[in-house]
Coordinates of C-alpha atoms in Angstrom, one line a residue:
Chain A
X1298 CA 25.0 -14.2 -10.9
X1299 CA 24.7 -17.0 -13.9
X1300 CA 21.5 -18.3 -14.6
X1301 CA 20.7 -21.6 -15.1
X1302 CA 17.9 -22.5 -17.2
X1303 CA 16.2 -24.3 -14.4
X1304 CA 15.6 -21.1 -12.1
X1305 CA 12.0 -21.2 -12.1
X1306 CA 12.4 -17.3 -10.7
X1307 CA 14.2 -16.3 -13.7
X1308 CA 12.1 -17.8 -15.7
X1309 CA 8.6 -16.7 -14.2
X1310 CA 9.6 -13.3 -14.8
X1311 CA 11.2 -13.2 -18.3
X1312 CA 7.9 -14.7 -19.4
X1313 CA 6.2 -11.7 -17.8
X1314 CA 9.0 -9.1 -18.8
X1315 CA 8.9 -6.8 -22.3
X1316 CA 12.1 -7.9 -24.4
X1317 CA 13.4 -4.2 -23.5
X1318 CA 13.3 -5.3 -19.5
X1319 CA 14.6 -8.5 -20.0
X1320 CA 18.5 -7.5 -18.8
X1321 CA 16.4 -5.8 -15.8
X1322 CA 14.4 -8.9 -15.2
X1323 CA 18.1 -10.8 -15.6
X1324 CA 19.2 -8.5 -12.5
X1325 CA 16.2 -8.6 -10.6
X1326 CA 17.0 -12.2 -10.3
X1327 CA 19.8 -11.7 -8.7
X1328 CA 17.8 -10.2 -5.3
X1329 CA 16.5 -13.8 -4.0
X1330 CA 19.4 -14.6 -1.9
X1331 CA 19.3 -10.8 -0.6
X1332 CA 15.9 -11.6 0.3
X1333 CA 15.8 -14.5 1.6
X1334 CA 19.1 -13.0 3.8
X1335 CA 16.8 -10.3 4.8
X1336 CA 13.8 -12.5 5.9
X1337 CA 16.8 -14.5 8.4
X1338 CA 18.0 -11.4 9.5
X1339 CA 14.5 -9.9 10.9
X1340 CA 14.1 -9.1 14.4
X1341 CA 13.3 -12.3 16.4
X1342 CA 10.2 -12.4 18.6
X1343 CA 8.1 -9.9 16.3
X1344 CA 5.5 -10.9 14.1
X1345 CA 7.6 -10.1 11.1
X1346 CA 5.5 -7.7 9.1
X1347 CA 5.7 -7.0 4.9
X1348 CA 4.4 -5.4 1.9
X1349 CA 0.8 -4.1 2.5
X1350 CA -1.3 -6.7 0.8
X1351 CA -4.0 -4.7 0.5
X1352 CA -6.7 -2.3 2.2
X1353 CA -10.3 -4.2 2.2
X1354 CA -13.8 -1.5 1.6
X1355 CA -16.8 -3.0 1.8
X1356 CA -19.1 -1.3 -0.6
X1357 CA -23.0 -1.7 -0.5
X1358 CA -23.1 -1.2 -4.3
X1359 CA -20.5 -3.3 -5.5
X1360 CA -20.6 -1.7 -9.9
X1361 CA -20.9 1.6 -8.6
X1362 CA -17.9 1.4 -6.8
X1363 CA -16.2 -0.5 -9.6
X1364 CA -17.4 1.7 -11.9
X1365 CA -16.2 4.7 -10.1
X1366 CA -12.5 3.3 -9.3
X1367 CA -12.3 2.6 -13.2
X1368 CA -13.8 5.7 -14.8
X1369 CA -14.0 8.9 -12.1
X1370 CA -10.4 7.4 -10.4
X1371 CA -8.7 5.9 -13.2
X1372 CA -8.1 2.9 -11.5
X1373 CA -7.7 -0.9 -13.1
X1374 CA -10.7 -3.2 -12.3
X1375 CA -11.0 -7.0 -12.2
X1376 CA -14.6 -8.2 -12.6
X1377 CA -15.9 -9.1 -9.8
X1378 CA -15.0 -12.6 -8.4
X1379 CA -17.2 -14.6 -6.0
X1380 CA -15.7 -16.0 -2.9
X1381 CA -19.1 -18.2 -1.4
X1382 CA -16.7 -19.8 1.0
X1383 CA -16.2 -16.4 3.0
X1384 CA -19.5 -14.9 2.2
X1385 CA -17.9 -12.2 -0.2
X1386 CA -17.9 -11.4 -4.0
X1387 CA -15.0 -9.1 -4.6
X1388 CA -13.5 -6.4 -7.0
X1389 CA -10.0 -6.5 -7.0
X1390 CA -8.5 -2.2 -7.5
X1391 CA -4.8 -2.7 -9.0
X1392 CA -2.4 0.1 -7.8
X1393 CA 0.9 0.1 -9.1
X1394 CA 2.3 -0.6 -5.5
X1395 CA -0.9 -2.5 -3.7
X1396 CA -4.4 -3.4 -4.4
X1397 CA -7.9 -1.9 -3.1
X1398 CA -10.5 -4.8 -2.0
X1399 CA -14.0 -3.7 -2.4
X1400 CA -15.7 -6.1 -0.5
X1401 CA -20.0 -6.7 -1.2
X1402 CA -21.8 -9.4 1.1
X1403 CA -22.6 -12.6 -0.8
X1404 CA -24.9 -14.8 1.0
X1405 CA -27.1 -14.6 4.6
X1406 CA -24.6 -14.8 7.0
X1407 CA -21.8 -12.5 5.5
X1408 CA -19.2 -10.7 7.8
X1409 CA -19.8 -7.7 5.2
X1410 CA -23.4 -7.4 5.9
X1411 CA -22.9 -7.3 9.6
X1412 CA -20.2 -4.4 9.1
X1413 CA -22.8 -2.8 6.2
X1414 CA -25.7 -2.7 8.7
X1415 CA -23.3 -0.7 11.1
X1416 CA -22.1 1.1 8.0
X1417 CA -24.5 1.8 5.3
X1418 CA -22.9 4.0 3.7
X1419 CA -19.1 1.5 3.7
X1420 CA -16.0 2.0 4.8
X1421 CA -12.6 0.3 5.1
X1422 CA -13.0 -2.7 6.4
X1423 CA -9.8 -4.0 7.5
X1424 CA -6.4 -3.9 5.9
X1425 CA -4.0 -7.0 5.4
X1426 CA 0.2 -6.8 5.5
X1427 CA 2.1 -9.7 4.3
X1428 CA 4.3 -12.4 6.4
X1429 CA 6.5 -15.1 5.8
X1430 CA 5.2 -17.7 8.5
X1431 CA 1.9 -16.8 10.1
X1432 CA 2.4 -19.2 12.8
X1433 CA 5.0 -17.8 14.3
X1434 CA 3.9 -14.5 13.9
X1435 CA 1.3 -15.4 15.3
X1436 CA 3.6 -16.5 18.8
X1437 CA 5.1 -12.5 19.2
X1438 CA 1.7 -11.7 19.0
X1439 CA -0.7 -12.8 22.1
X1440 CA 2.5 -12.9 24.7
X1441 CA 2.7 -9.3 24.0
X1442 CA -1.0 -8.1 24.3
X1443 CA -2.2 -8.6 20.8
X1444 CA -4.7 -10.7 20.6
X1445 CA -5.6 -13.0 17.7
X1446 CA -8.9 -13.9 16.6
X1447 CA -8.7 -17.1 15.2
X1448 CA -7.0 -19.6 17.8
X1449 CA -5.7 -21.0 13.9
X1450 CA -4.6 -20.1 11.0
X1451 CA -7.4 -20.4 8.2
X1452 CA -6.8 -20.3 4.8
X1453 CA -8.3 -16.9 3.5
X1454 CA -9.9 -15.6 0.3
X1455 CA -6.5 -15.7 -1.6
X1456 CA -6.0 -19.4 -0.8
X1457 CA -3.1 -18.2 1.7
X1458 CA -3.5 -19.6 5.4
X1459 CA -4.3 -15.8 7.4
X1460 CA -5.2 -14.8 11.1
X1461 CA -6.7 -11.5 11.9
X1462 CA -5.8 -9.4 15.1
X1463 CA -8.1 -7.7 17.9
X1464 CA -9.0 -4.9 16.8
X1465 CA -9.4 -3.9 20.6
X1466 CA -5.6 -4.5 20.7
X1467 CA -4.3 -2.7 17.6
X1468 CA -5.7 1.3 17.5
X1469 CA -9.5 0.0 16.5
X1470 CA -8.0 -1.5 13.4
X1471 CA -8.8 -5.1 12.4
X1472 CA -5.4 -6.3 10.5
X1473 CA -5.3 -9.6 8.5
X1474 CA -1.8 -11.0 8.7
X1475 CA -1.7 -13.3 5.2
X1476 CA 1.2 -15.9 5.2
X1477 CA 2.6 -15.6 1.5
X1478 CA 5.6 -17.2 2.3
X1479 CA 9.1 -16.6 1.4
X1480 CA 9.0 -17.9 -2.8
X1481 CA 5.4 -16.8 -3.2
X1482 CA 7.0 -13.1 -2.1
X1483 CA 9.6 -12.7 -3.2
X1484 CA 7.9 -13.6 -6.9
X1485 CA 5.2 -11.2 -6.1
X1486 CA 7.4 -8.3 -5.1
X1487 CA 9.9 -9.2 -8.1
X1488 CA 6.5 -8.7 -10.6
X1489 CA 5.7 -5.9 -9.0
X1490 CA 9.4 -4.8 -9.7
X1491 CA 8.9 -6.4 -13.5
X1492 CA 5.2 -4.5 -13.8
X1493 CA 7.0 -1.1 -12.4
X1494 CA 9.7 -0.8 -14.6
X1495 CA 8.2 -2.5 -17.8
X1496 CA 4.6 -0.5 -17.9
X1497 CA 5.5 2.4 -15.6
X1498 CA 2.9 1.7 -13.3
X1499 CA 3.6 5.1 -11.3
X1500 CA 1.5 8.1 -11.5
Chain B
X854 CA 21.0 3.9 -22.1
X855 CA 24.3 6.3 -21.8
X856 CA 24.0 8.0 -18.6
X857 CA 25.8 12.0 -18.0
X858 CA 27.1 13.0 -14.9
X859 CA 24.1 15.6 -15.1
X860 CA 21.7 12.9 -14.5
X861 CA 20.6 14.1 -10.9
X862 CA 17.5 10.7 -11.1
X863 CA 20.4 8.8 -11.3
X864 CA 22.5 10.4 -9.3
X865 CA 19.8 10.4 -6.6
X866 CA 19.5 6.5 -7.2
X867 CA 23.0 6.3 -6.8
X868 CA 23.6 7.8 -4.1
X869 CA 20.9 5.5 -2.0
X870 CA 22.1 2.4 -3.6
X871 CA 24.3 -0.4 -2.0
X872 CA 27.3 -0.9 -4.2
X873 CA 26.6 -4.2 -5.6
X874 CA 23.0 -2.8 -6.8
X875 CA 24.7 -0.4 -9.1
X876 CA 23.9 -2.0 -12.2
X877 CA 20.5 -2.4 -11.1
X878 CA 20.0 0.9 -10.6
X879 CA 21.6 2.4 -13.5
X880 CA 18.7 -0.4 -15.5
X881 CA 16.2 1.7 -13.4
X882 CA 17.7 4.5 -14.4
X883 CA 16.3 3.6 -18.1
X884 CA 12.5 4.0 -16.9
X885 CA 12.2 7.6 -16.6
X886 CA 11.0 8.1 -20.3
X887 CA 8.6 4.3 -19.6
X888 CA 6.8 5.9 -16.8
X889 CA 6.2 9.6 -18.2
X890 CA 5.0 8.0 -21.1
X891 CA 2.8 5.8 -19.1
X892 CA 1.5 8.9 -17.9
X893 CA 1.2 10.4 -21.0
X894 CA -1.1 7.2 -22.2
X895 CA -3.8 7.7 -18.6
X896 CA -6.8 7.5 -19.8
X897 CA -8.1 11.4 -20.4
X898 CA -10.5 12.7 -17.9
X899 CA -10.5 10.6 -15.1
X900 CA -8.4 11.2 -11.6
X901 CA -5.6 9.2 -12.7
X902 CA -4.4 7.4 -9.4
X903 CA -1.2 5.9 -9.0
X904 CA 0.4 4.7 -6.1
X905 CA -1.3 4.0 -2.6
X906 CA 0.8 6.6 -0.6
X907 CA -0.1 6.1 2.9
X908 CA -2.9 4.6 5.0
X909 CA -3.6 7.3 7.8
X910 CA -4.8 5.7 11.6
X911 CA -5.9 7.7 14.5
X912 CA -4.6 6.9 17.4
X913 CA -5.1 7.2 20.9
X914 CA -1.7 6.9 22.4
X915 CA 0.8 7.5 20.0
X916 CA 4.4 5.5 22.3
X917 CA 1.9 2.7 22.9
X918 CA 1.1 2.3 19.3
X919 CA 4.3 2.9 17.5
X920 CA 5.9 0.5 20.2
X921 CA 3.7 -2.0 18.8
X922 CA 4.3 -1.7 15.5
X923 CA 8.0 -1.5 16.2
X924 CA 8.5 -4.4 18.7
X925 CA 5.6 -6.4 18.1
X926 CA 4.9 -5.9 14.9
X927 CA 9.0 -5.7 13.2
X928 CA 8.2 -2.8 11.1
X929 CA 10.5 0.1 11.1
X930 CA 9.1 3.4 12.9
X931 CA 10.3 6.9 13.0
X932 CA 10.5 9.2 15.8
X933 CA 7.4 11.1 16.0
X934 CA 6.8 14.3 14.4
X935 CA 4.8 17.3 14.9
X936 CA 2.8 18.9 12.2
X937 CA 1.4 21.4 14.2
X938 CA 0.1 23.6 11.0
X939 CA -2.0 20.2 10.4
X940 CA -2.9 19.7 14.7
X941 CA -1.3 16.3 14.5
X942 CA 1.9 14.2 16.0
X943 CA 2.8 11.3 13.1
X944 CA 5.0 8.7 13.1
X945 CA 6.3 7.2 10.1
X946 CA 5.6 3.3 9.4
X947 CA 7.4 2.1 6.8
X948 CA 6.6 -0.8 5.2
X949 CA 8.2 -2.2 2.4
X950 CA 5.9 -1.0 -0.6
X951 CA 3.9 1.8 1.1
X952 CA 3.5 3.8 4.3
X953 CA 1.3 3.6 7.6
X954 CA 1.0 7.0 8.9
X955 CA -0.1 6.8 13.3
X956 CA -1.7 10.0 13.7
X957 CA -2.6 12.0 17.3
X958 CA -3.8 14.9 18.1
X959 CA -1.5 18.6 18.3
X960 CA -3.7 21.4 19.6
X961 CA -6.8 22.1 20.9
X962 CA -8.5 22.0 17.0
X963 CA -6.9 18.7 15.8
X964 CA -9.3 17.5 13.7
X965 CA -7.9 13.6 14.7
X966 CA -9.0 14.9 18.4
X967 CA -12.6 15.4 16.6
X968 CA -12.5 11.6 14.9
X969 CA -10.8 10.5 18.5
X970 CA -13.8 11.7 20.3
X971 CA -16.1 9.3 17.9
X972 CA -14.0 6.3 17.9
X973 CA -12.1 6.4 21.1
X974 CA -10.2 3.2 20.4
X975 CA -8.7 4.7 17.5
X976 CA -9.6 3.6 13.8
X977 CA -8.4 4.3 10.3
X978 CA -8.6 7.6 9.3
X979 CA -7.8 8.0 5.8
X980 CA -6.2 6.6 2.9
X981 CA -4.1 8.4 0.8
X982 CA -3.1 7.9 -3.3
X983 CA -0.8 9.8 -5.4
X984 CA -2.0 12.2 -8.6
X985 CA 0.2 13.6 -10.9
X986 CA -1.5 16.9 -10.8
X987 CA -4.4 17.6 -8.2
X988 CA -5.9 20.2 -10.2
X989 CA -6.4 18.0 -12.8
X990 CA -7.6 15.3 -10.8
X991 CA -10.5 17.5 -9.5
X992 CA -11.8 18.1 -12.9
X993 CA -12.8 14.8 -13.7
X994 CA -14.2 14.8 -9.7
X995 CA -17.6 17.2 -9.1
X996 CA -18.5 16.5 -12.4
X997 CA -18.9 12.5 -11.6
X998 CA -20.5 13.2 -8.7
X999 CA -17.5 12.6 -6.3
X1000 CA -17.4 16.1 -4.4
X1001 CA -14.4 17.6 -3.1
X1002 CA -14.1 18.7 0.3
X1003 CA -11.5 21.3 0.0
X1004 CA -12.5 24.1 -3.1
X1005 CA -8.9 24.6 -4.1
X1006 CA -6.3 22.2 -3.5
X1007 CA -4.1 23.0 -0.2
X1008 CA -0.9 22.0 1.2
X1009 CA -0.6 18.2 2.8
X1010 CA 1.6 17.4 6.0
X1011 CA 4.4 16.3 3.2
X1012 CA 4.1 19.8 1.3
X1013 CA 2.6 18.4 -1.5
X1014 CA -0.8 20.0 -2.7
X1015 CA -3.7 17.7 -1.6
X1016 CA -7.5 17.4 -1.8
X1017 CA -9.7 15.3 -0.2
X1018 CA -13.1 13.3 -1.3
X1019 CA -16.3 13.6 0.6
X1020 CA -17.0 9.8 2.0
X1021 CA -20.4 9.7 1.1
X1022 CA -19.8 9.9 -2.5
X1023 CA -16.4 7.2 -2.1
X1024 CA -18.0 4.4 -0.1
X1025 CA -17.6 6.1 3.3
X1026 CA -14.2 6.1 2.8
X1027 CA -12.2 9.7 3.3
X1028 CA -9.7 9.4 0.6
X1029 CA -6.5 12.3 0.1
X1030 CA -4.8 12.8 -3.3
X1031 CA -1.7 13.6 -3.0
X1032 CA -0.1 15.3 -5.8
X1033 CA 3.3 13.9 -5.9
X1034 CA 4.0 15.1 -9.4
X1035 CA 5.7 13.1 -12.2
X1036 CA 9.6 14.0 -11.4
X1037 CA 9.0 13.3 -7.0
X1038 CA 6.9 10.0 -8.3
X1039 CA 9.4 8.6 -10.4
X1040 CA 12.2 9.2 -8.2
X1041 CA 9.8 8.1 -5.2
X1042 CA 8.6 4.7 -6.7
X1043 CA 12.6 3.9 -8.0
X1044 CA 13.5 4.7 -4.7
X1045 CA 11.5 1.9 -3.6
X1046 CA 12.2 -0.5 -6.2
X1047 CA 16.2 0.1 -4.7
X1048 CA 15.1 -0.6 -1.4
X1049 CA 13.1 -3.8 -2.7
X1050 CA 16.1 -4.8 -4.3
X1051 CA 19.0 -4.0 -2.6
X1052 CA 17.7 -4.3 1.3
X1053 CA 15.0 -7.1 0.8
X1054 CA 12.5 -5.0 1.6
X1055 CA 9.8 -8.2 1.3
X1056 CA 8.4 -10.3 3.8

């Protein structure tokens, strides 16, 4: 496919690509209209599910935990971020294919205290898969026995809107579904491609 | 890079890719020596993590659930599949960067049928992340104070050699490494960056 030098995709990931991936990076470029084809062609009436975004641990000791994906796992660490407006700070763990949340209440009335006094030792939390248009996700879900917990979307801790299912309804698992949307994928899976191939970011 | 008709990583990639990925994949080809001297550069006595392989959830009827992931959900499911040597019945999700694994009880010792009895509606059991090599993993374990539940590393549901971690020293979380190994990683994580690319295998 030619690229024009207004293709903001192209673009986005030469900028992020080694010189040695850039003819990579130039085919990678090529997938949108394969993706956006396969996003069309997805079963109807289902809630359309993606990439796992990520799997959420709250932690009662937030640097331990850091410190122990980073040095005893090998993991990469951000430092930790505070999100006040969901009662959270948070320490993203990069994995070449997904991320690890771990999760530390921030504030009095944090979701991750409740769960911590239940669980004082942690434990997985709840884990997240990506969709394309949480709102109608959201429509295969309840007519077929899933219930949703939040009668709307809300706009979660990534600045994405999210809902998160029953966990009554779904195997005792609480699931965020995290609307990323079409562009905002398909760039995240292409850096993850980019990251992948560039840095080896396998075992 | 020239490629030789010996080449079985490409000839593997190949084999699984639509034709007009073909120049894609013979780029990917070109990573082999990127990712084992990624490997190569891990920072020396730690675990080493790669790749989240799988989460693992216990489930209490195993139809019911992979019905729901399949129709409900849209992801793509397998057929279930007896492990009896492990006392379970899994079925495969696939999603487009990593695995669910639904897990029931096979046999009267299933240790799911032990977690089942606890947390009737089912829950997460485990996650699992790829090593290189498990035995070298371990080292860098006990002596951080992570223990090890299993004293020699033993063979997983996918043949690999595993281990797990004790959950009170990882958050209460029970975490499996998976030794994949550098040759089954590579050709694991291209295989996915094919199926990203050529079957849109993003939200």
């Amino acid at each position: 496919m030619a690229l024009s030098s207004s293709n903001l995709f192209t673009r986005l990931l030469l900028q992020n690509a080694a010189p040695a991936c850039t003819s990579i990076v130039r085919h990678l470029s090529t997938t949108r209209h394969l993706l956006h084809q396969a996003q069309q062609q997805q079963s109807a009436g289902t809630a359309e599910v993606g990439r796992l975004n990520h799997v959420a641990i709250a932690v009662p000791d937030l640097a331990k935990a850091a410190e122990r994906y980073r040095a005893v796992l090998g993991a990469k660490v951000s430092a930790p971020q505070p999100v006040p407006e969901h009662g959270v700070t948070v320490v993203f763990v990069e994995l070449p294919n997904t991320k690890i949340e771990l999760l530390h209440p921030l504030g009095p009335k944090s979701p991750i205290q409740k769960f911590l006094d239940r669980n004082p030792a942690g434990g997985i939390h709840h884990v997240c898969l990506e969709v394309a248009d949480v709102t109608r996700s959201m429509a295969a879900l309840t007519p077929n026995g899933v219930r949703v917990l939040d009668p709307q979307p809300r706009i979660g801790a990534h600045g994405n809107p999210v809902v998160f299912l029953h966990p009554k309804d779904n195997d005792g698992v609480l699931m965020e579904l995290e609307e990323v949307g079409s562009k905002q994928s398909t760039r995240s899976r292409a850096a993850e491609l980019v990251d992948g191939i560039c840095n080896g970011g396998v075992v």
